[in-house]
């Protein structure tokens, strides 16, 4: 028998996109999600955070591959649509919360960027945003190295990937946030109202826990953690941990998910602080599967759209030797 693996799927937006105010948002369609919720238990043993950790630490040997479903950013649809579908099938989802969005009524700049792009179209948004930055005197290079951008944003076109990378990693957060907030207010209205519609609140998160779901941290402000100085990093992660402990039902195991998630988005300081706070494991977005004995603070994940292809690739001899993700899925069609 081959060694079972742990596959961790990453989800963000899961919505009936054509019928929403922002059909251009990139996410998984609710119907596709529903199909996955029915199909995955036939391919995998569905994991909980407890069984996943037991497997990773060599205390549990499942008969077949495990699959853990994880959801980043604490979006309202995770409460309203995703949790009922999972609860009905007895599946545990793990949800990672951005505490500032719940506590302070802010929309994370990474999400403002998505919604402005969807609302205005990429070209118009990009030129309006860069104009504001120029007016604020930002002189820097506006075209970061393409290969780095595409590694971080493999699903976007080259120019969108480059813009997102500039936005999330290169620009000084303060001026970027002033610029994007001004545009957000102008085109999409009140930020606090928008945040209330976009994110789960603490009461909803507790309800999800009572439905069998598990919660985890995703930082307070969703900044790229490796770019923060130690005091700022420590303050952000501590605030996130404290709010989660204050508002949520106690859990045996608390997981964390790194914002952005590639291996260069966090560092040794990040891991050290997370351990000290009491997190037991942390998930990145480097693609791959997981085996017992692996570093619990760099658990690999697979984009939700690739999870079924990944199962076949591992289980059918035909797929042996094919690339990890993406192309395997296209071959199946
Ligand atoms: Zn995120």
mmCIF file of C-alpha atoms and ligand atoms in Angstrom:
data_model
loop_
_atom_site.group_PDB
_atom_site.id
_atom_site.type_symbol
_atom_site.label_atom_id
_atom_site.label_comp_id
_atom_site.label_asym_id
_atom_site.label_seq_id
_atom_site.Cartn_x
_atom_site.Cartn_y
_atom_site.Cartn_z
ATOM 1 C CA UNK A 1 0.000 0.000 0.000
ATOM 2 C CA UNK A 2 1.286 3.454 -0.786
ATOM 3 C CA UNK A 3 1.798 5.946 2.008
ATOM 4 C CA UNK A 4 -1.376 8.023 2.461
ATOM 5 C CA UNK A 5 -1.036 11.771 1.978
ATOM 6 C CA UNK A 6 -2.782 14.809 3.399
ATOM 7 C CA UNK A 7 -4.220 17.093 0.706
ATOM 8 C CA UNK A 8 -5.252 20.529 1.927
ATOM 9 C CA UNK A 9 -7.534 22.508 -0.390
ATOM 10 C CA UNK A 10 -7.572 26.333 -0.303
ATOM 11 C CA UNK A 11 -10.769 28.258 -0.970
ATOM 12 C CA UNK A 12 -11.424 32.017 -1.001
ATOM 13 C CA UNK A 13 -14.573 33.405 -2.660
ATOM 14 C CA UNK A 14 -17.273 30.743 -3.112
ATOM 15 C CA UNK A 15 -20.293 32.436 -4.659
ATOM 16 C CA UNK A 16 -22.987 32.393 -7.273
ATOM 17 C CA UNK A 17 -20.898 34.944 -9.169
ATOM 18 C CA UNK A 18 -23.141 35.806 -12.146
ATOM 19 C CA UNK A 19 -25.909 36.768 -9.717
ATOM 20 C CA UNK A 20 -23.769 38.985 -7.463
ATOM 21 C CA UNK A 21 -22.948 42.686 -7.655
ATOM 22 C CA UNK A 22 -19.394 41.774 -8.747
ATOM 23 C CA UNK A 23 -19.590 38.982 -11.344
ATOM 24 C CA UNK A 24 -15.964 39.674 -12.371
ATOM 25 C CA UNK A 25 -14.559 38.538 -9.012
ATOM 26 C CA UNK A 26 -12.399 35.413 -9.334
ATOM 27 C CA UNK A 27 -13.703 32.592 -7.215
ATOM 28 C CA UNK A 28 -15.367 29.216 -7.183
ATOM 29 C CA UNK A 29 -18.981 29.013 -8.319
ATOM 30 C CA UNK A 30 -21.350 27.787 -5.644
ATOM 31 C CA UNK A 31 -22.536 24.957 -7.939
ATOM 32 C CA UNK A 32 -18.966 23.759 -8.455
ATOM 33 C CA UNK A 33 -18.420 23.878 -4.715
ATOM 34 C CA UNK A 34 -21.589 21.862 -4.138
ATOM 35 C CA UNK A 35 -20.331 19.221 -6.614
ATOM 36 C CA UNK A 36 -16.993 19.079 -4.792
ATOM 37 C CA UNK A 37 -18.687 18.612 -1.430
ATOM 38 C CA UNK A 38 -20.441 15.575 -2.922
ATOM 39 C CA UNK A 39 -17.447 14.204 -4.839
ATOM 40 C CA UNK A 40 -14.566 14.647 -2.380
ATOM 41 C CA UNK A 41 -15.757 12.136 0.263
ATOM 42 C CA UNK A 42 -15.687 9.422 -2.436
ATOM 43 C CA UNK A 43 -12.048 10.199 -3.218
ATOM 44 C CA UNK A 44 -10.686 10.950 0.229
ATOM 45 C CA UNK A 45 -11.191 10.480 3.914
ATOM 46 C CA UNK A 46 -12.345 13.966 4.923
ATOM 47 C CA UNK A 47 -10.041 15.284 7.634
ATOM 48 C CA UNK A 48 -10.636 17.466 10.653
ATOM 49 C CA UNK A 49 -7.950 19.712 12.077
ATOM 50 C CA UNK A 50 -7.448 17.078 14.807
ATOM 51 C CA UNK A 51 -7.098 14.112 12.440
ATOM 52 C CA UNK A 52 -4.808 16.142 10.166
ATOM 53 C CA UNK A 53 -2.451 16.968 13.044
ATOM 54 C CA UNK A 54 -2.611 13.367 14.325
ATOM 55 C CA UNK A 55 -1.625 12.194 10.831
ATOM 56 C CA UNK A 56 1.190 14.744 10.473
ATOM 57 C CA UNK A 57 2.642 13.809 13.857
ATOM 58 C CA UNK A 58 2.529 10.072 13.107
ATOM 59 C CA UNK A 59 -0.250 9.295 15.582
ATOM 60 C CA UNK A 60 -2.894 8.325 13.057
ATOM 61 C CA UNK A 61 -2.625 6.228 9.901
ATOM 62 C CA UNK A 62 -5.688 6.589 7.658
ATOM 63 C CA UNK A 63 -6.613 3.893 5.139
ATOM 64 C CA UNK A 64 -6.632 6.366 2.252
ATOM 65 C CA UNK A 65 -5.548 9.920 1.520
ATOM 66 C CA UNK A 66 -6.903 12.656 3.751
ATOM 67 C CA UNK A 67 -8.433 15.881 2.478
ATOM 68 C CA UNK A 68 -8.814 19.006 4.614
ATOM 69 C CA UNK A 69 -10.926 21.880 3.265
ATOM 70 C CA UNK A 70 -9.632 25.330 4.278
ATOM 71 C CA UNK A 71 -11.114 28.784 3.649
ATOM 72 C CA UNK A 72 -9.152 32.026 3.865
ATOM 73 C CA UNK A 73 -10.312 35.536 4.781
ATOM 74 C CA UNK A 74 -13.491 34.887 6.836
ATOM 75 C CA UNK A 75 -15.921 35.836 4.076
ATOM 76 C CA UNK A 76 -19.665 36.064 4.681
ATOM 77 C CA UNK A 77 -20.431 33.279 2.188
ATOM 78 C CA UNK A 78 -18.343 30.918 4.330
ATOM 79 C CA UNK A 79 -21.006 31.376 6.997
ATOM 80 C CA UNK A 80 -24.089 31.716 4.807
ATOM 81 C CA UNK A 81 -23.471 29.124 2.057
ATOM 82 C CA UNK A 82 -20.386 27.024 2.764
ATOM 83 C CA UNK A 83 -21.007 26.018 6.395
ATOM 84 C CA UNK A 84 -24.562 24.670 5.806
ATOM 85 C CA UNK A 85 -23.347 22.548 2.857
ATOM 86 C CA UNK A 86 -20.438 21.143 4.867
ATOM 87 C CA UNK A 87 -22.437 20.600 8.057
ATOM 88 C CA UNK A 88 -25.102 18.680 6.130
ATOM 89 C CA UNK A 89 -22.430 16.192 4.985
ATOM 90 C CA UNK A 90 -20.632 16.064 8.338
ATOM 91 C CA UNK A 91 -17.485 17.678 6.873
ATOM 92 C CA UNK A 92 -15.360 20.089 8.883
ATOM 93 C CA UNK A 93 -14.133 23.222 7.141
ATOM 94 C CA UNK A 94 -11.288 25.265 8.637
ATOM 95 C CA UNK A 95 -11.774 29.040 8.385
ATOM 96 C CA UNK A 96 -9.028 31.652 8.736
ATOM 97 C CA UNK A 97 -10.086 35.056 10.039
ATOM 98 C CA UNK A 98 -8.665 38.541 9.456
ATOM 99 C CA UNK A 99 -9.480 40.107 12.811
ATOM 100 C CA UNK A 100 -9.300 43.815 11.842
ATOM 101 C CA UNK A 101 -12.068 43.240 9.294
ATOM 102 C CA UNK A 102 -14.336 41.861 12.015
ATOM 103 C CA UNK A 103 -13.304 44.089 14.896
ATOM 104 C CA UNK A 104 -12.659 47.477 13.248
ATOM 105 C CA UNK A 105 -15.019 47.374 10.244
ATOM 106 C CA UNK A 106 -12.230 47.748 7.685
ATOM 107 C CA UNK A 107 -12.010 46.116 4.272
ATOM 108 C CA UNK A 108 -8.554 44.563 3.780
ATOM 109 C CA UNK A 109 -6.698 46.447 1.001
ATOM 110 C CA UNK A 110 -6.169 43.136 -0.829
ATOM 111 C CA UNK A 111 -9.974 42.859 -1.113
ATOM 112 C CA UNK A 112 -10.488 46.535 -2.012
ATOM 113 C CA UNK A 113 -8.128 45.822 -4.873
ATOM 114 C CA UNK A 114 -10.265 42.860 -6.053
ATOM 115 C CA UNK A 115 -13.559 44.749 -5.870
ATOM 116 C CA UNK A 116 -12.274 47.922 -7.505
ATOM 117 C CA UNK A 117 -10.756 45.883 -10.304
ATOM 118 C CA UNK A 118 -14.032 43.981 -10.771
ATOM 119 C CA UNK A 119 -16.086 47.195 -10.652
ATOM 120 C CA UNK A 120 -14.008 49.511 -12.848
ATOM 121 C CA UNK A 121 -12.227 47.022 -15.081
ATOM 122 C CA UNK A 122 -8.502 46.491 -14.742
ATOM 123 C CA UNK A 123 -7.261 49.235 -17.091
ATOM 124 C CA UNK A 124 -9.402 52.052 -15.664
ATOM 125 C CA UNK A 125 -8.692 51.042 -12.090
ATOM 126 C CA UNK A 126 -4.965 50.724 -12.650
ATOM 127 C CA UNK A 127 -4.655 54.140 -14.272
ATOM 128 C CA UNK A 128 -6.801 55.872 -11.598
ATOM 129 C CA UNK A 129 -4.816 54.214 -8.815
ATOM 130 C CA UNK A 130 -1.401 55.004 -10.296
ATOM 131 C CA UNK A 131 -2.479 58.599 -10.895
ATOM 132 C CA UNK A 132 -3.338 58.997 -7.181
ATOM 133 C CA UNK A 133 0.021 57.495 -6.249
ATOM 134 C CA UNK A 134 1.868 59.893 -8.536
ATOM 135 C CA UNK A 135 -0.054 62.797 -7.003
ATOM 136 C CA UNK A 136 1.149 61.610 -3.595
ATOM 137 C CA UNK A 137 4.700 61.685 -4.944
ATOM 138 C CA UNK A 138 5.388 57.954 -5.158
ATOM 139 C CA UNK A 139 8.375 57.799 -7.487
ATOM 140 C CA UNK A 140 9.118 54.033 -7.493
ATOM 141 C CA UNK A 141 9.386 51.404 -10.179
ATOM 142 C CA UNK A 142 5.876 50.308 -11.139
ATOM 143 C CA UNK A 143 6.778 47.077 -12.996
ATOM 144 C CA UNK A 144 8.150 44.453 -10.584
ATOM 145 C CA UNK A 145 9.992 41.390 -11.945
ATOM 146 C CA UNK A 146 7.469 39.374 -13.938
ATOM 147 C CA UNK A 147 8.591 35.877 -12.911
ATOM 148 C CA UNK A 148 8.190 36.705 -9.204
ATOM 149 C CA UNK A 149 4.738 38.203 -9.849
ATOM 150 C CA UNK A 150 3.539 35.206 -11.823
ATOM 151 C CA UNK A 151 4.761 32.780 -9.176
ATOM 152 C CA UNK A 152 2.635 34.616 -6.614
ATOM 153 C CA UNK A 153 -0.376 35.070 -8.923
ATOM 154 C CA UNK A 154 -0.332 32.128 -11.354
ATOM 155 C CA UNK A 155 -4.027 32.484 -12.229
ATOM 156 C CA UNK A 156 -3.796 36.093 -13.438
ATOM 157 C CA UNK A 157 -2.614 37.623 -16.712
ATOM 158 C CA UNK A 158 0.923 39.037 -16.668
ATOM 159 C CA UNK A 159 -0.197 42.661 -16.271
ATOM 160 C CA UNK A 160 -2.713 41.889 -13.522
ATOM 161 C CA UNK A 161 -0.160 39.722 -11.664
ATOM 162 C CA UNK A 162 2.368 42.548 -11.897
ATOM 163 C CA UNK A 163 -0.117 45.090 -10.609
ATOM 164 C CA UNK A 164 -1.260 42.870 -7.715
ATOM 165 C CA UNK A 165 2.351 42.224 -6.722
ATOM 166 C CA UNK A 166 3.141 45.912 -6.789
ATOM 167 C CA UNK A 167 0.026 46.594 -4.740
ATOM 168 C CA UNK A 168 0.462 43.898 -2.093
ATOM 169 C CA UNK A 169 4.245 43.618 -1.728
ATOM 170 C CA UNK A 170 6.094 46.605 -3.156
ATOM 171 C CA UNK A 171 4.230 49.823 -2.379
ATOM 172 C CA UNK A 172 4.631 51.354 1.077
ATOM 173 C CA UNK A 173 1.462 50.220 2.883
ATOM 174 C CA UNK A 174 0.560 53.699 4.171
ATOM 175 C CA UNK A 175 0.411 55.545 0.863
ATOM 176 C CA UNK A 176 -1.098 52.529 -0.869
ATOM 177 C CA UNK A 177 -3.906 52.375 1.690
ATOM 178 C CA UNK A 178 -4.648 56.101 1.399
ATOM 179 C CA UNK A 179 -4.839 55.749 -2.386
ATOM 180 C CA UNK A 180 -7.000 52.641 -2.465
ATOM 181 C CA UNK A 181 -9.325 53.913 0.314
ATOM 182 C CA UNK A 182 -9.964 57.118 -1.633
ATOM 183 C CA UNK A 183 -10.927 55.147 -4.737
ATOM 184 C CA UNK A 184 -12.966 52.675 -2.720
ATOM 185 C CA UNK A 185 -15.001 55.403 -1.080
ATOM 186 C CA UNK A 186 -15.511 57.184 -4.385
ATOM 187 C CA UNK A 187 -16.703 54.126 -6.321
ATOM 188 C CA UNK A 188 -17.999 51.606 -3.782
ATOM 189 C CA UNK A 189 -19.219 53.680 -0.867
ATOM 190 C CA UNK A 190 -18.948 53.275 2.885
ATOM 191 C CA UNK A 191 -16.185 50.936 3.960
ATOM 192 C CA UNK A 192 -17.782 49.809 7.255
ATOM 193 C CA UNK A 193 -21.056 48.870 5.495
ATOM 194 C CA UNK A 194 -19.119 46.962 2.871
ATOM 195 C CA UNK A 195 -17.071 45.158 5.557
ATOM 196 C CA UNK A 196 -20.250 44.106 7.370
ATOM 197 C CA UNK A 197 -21.532 42.499 4.164
ATOM 198 C CA UNK A 198 -18.217 40.982 3.124
ATOM 199 C CA UNK A 199 -16.954 39.356 6.344
ATOM 200 C CA UNK A 200 -18.376 37.077 9.020
ATOM 201 C CA UNK A 201 -18.822 38.662 12.422
ATOM 202 C CA UNK A 202 -17.744 37.087 15.716
ATOM 203 C CA UNK A 203 -21.234 35.757 16.491
ATOM 204 C CA UNK A 204 -21.402 34.040 13.096
ATOM 205 C CA UNK A 205 -17.931 32.561 13.600
ATOM 206 C CA UNK A 206 -19.072 31.067 16.925
ATOM 207 C CA UNK A 207 -22.169 29.644 15.219
ATOM 208 C CA UNK A 208 -19.915 28.027 12.624
ATOM 209 C CA UNK A 209 -17.885 26.434 15.428
ATOM 210 C CA UNK A 210 -21.086 25.050 16.926
ATOM 211 C CA UNK A 211 -21.856 23.522 13.501
ATOM 212 C CA UNK A 212 -18.577 21.590 13.737
ATOM 213 C CA UNK A 213 -16.331 24.018 11.857
ATOM 214 C CA UNK A 214 -12.831 24.992 13.087
ATOM 215 C CA UNK A 215 -11.391 28.500 13.139
ATOM 216 C CA UNK A 216 -7.868 29.825 12.782
ATOM 217 C CA UNK A 217 -5.880 33.060 12.498
ATOM 218 C CA UNK A 218 -5.046 34.858 9.249
ATOM 219 C CA UNK A 219 -3.358 37.876 10.912
ATOM 220 C CA UNK A 220 -4.958 41.117 12.098
ATOM 221 C CA UNK A 221 -4.430 43.248 8.987
ATOM 222 C CA UNK A 222 -3.536 40.808 6.212
ATOM 223 C CA UNK A 223 -0.131 42.346 5.514
ATOM 224 C CA UNK A 224 2.710 40.339 3.906
ATOM 225 C CA UNK A 225 4.270 39.225 7.205
ATOM 226 C CA UNK A 226 7.866 38.903 5.958
ATOM 227 C CA UNK A 227 7.910 42.636 5.143
ATOM 228 C CA UNK A 228 7.058 43.711 8.723
ATOM 229 C CA UNK A 229 9.632 44.682 11.330
ATOM 230 C CA UNK A 230 9.626 42.523 14.448
ATOM 231 C CA UNK A 231 7.598 44.855 16.750
ATOM 232 C CA UNK A 232 4.982 45.463 14.066
ATOM 233 C CA UNK A 233 4.836 41.751 13.214
ATOM 234 C CA UNK A 234 4.505 40.745 16.831
ATOM 235 C CA UNK A 235 1.802 43.373 17.486
ATOM 236 C CA UNK A 236 -0.248 42.237 14.477
ATOM 237 C CA UNK A 237 -0.099 38.515 15.285
ATOM 238 C CA UNK A 238 -0.698 39.059 19.006
ATOM 239 C CA UNK A 239 -3.754 41.232 18.358
ATOM 240 C CA UNK A 240 -5.132 38.556 16.006
ATOM 241 C CA UNK A 241 -4.544 35.810 18.590
ATOM 242 C CA UNK A 242 -6.013 37.844 21.484
ATOM 243 C CA UNK A 243 -9.202 38.714 19.596
ATOM 244 C CA UNK A 244 -9.695 35.125 18.495
ATOM 245 C CA UNK A 245 -9.224 33.896 22.072
ATOM 246 C CA UNK A 246 -11.602 36.541 23.374
ATOM 247 C CA UNK A 247 -14.436 36.025 20.903
ATOM 248 C CA UNK A 248 -14.381 32.367 19.864
ATOM 249 C CA UNK A 249 -15.221 29.043 21.481
ATOM 250 C CA UNK A 250 -12.037 27.368 22.844
ATOM 251 C CA UNK A 251 -10.401 24.853 20.481
ATOM 252 C CA UNK A 252 -7.890 22.104 21.209
ATOM 253 C CA UNK A 253 -5.852 23.070 18.137
ATOM 254 C CA UNK A 254 -5.487 26.554 16.663
ATOM 255 C CA UNK A 255 -4.144 26.729 13.104
ATOM 256 C CA UNK A 256 -2.856 29.792 11.231
ATOM 257 C CA UNK A 257 -2.822 30.600 7.527
ATOM 258 C CA UNK A 258 -0.146 32.990 6.194
ATOM 259 C CA UNK A 259 -1.615 35.929 4.230
ATOM 260 C CA UNK A 260 -0.596 35.584 0.531
ATOM 261 C CA UNK A 261 1.046 32.342 1.598
ATOM 262 C CA UNK A 262 4.048 31.737 -0.677
ATOM 263 C CA UNK A 263 7.227 30.697 1.155
ATOM 264 C CA UNK A 264 8.652 34.234 0.876
ATOM 265 C CA UNK A 265 5.598 35.800 2.558
ATOM 266 C CA UNK A 266 6.690 34.656 6.068
ATOM 267 C CA UNK A 267 9.961 33.982 7.869
ATOM 268 C CA UNK A 268 11.544 32.515 11.022
ATOM 269 C CA UNK A 269 10.313 35.394 13.179
ATOM 270 C CA UNK A 270 6.764 34.760 11.992
ATOM 271 C CA UNK A 271 6.946 31.089 12.927
ATOM 272 C CA UNK A 272 8.590 31.833 16.289
ATOM 273 C CA UNK A 273 5.851 34.299 17.280
ATOM 274 C CA UNK A 274 3.059 31.986 16.130
ATOM 275 C CA UNK A 275 4.500 29.120 18.219
ATOM 276 C CA UNK A 276 4.856 31.332 21.277
ATOM 277 C CA UNK A 277 1.266 32.513 20.958
ATOM 278 C CA UNK A 278 -0.007 28.923 20.953
ATOM 279 C CA UNK A 279 -0.646 28.084 17.299
ATOM 280 C CA UNK A 280 0.014 24.397 16.579
ATOM 281 C CA UNK A 281 0.437 24.569 12.819
ATOM 282 C CA UNK A 282 0.463 27.020 9.922
ATOM 283 C CA UNK A 283 -0.500 26.632 6.290
ATOM 284 C CA UNK A 284 1.161 28.203 3.271
ATOM 285 C CA UNK A 285 0.085 28.226 -0.381
ATOM 286 C CA UNK A 286 3.112 26.428 -1.794
ATOM 287 C CA UNK A 287 1.512 23.666 -3.875
ATOM 288 C CA UNK A 288 1.898 20.095 -2.746
ATOM 289 C CA UNK A 289 0.757 17.355 -0.402
ATOM 290 C CA UNK A 290 1.849 16.525 3.129
ATOM 291 C CA UNK A 291 3.420 13.538 4.854
ATOM 292 C CA UNK A 292 3.969 12.664 8.533
ATOM 293 C CA UNK A 293 7.051 14.322 9.994
ATOM 294 C CA UNK A 294 6.756 17.460 7.849
ATOM 295 C CA UNK A 295 7.322 20.917 9.310
ATOM 296 C CA UNK A 296 3.985 21.794 10.911
ATOM 297 C CA UNK A 297 4.574 25.495 10.144
ATOM 298 C CA UNK A 298 4.792 25.107 6.365
ATOM 299 C CA UNK A 299 1.904 22.808 5.522
ATOM 300 C CA UNK A 300 1.357 22.821 1.777
ATOM 301 C CA UNK A 301 -1.959 23.400 0.089
ATOM 302 C CA UNK A 302 -3.590 22.968 -3.300
ATOM 303 C CA UNK A 303 -5.859 25.455 -5.004
ATOM 304 C CA UNK A 304 -9.473 24.271 -4.691
ATOM 305 C CA UNK A 305 -9.838 24.041 -8.467
ATOM 306 C CA UNK A 306 -7.013 21.476 -8.606
ATOM 307 C CA UNK A 307 -8.010 19.257 -5.705
ATOM 308 C CA UNK A 308 -9.969 16.613 -7.634
ATOM 309 C CA UNK A 309 -7.345 16.373 -10.390
ATOM 310 C CA UNK A 310 -4.731 15.997 -7.678
ATOM 311 C CA UNK A 311 -6.617 13.055 -6.187
ATOM 312 C CA UNK A 312 -6.732 11.231 -9.510
ATOM 313 C CA UNK A 313 -3.107 11.998 -10.256
ATOM 314 C CA UNK A 314 -2.085 10.387 -7.004
ATOM 315 C CA UNK A 315 -4.417 7.422 -7.132
ATOM 316 C CA UNK A 316 -4.332 6.369 -10.779
ATOM 317 C CA UNK A 317 -1.063 5.046 -12.234
ATOM 318 C CA UNK A 318 -1.847 6.900 -15.482
ATOM 319 C CA UNK A 319 -1.118 10.208 -13.809
ATOM 320 C CA UNK A 320 2.227 9.220 -12.304
ATOM 321 C CA UNK A 321 4.906 11.678 -13.286
ATOM 322 C CA UNK A 322 2.534 14.450 -14.281
ATOM 323 C CA UNK A 323 3.079 17.943 -12.908
ATOM 324 C CA UNK A 324 1.726 18.666 -9.421
ATOM 325 C CA UNK A 325 -1.259 20.859 -10.238
ATOM 326 C CA UNK A 326 -2.998 22.827 -12.925
ATOM 327 C CA UNK A 327 -2.003 20.965 -16.061
ATOM 328 C CA UNK A 328 -3.198 17.640 -14.633
ATOM 329 C CA UNK A 329 -6.656 19.169 -14.389
ATOM 330 C CA UNK A 330 -6.627 20.383 -17.970
ATOM 331 C CA UNK A 331 -5.687 16.865 -19.115
ATOM 332 C CA UNK A 332 -8.796 15.487 -17.442
ATOM 333 C CA UNK A 333 -11.175 17.641 -19.421
HETATM 334 ZN ZN1 LIG B 1 -5.972 35.952 2.674
#
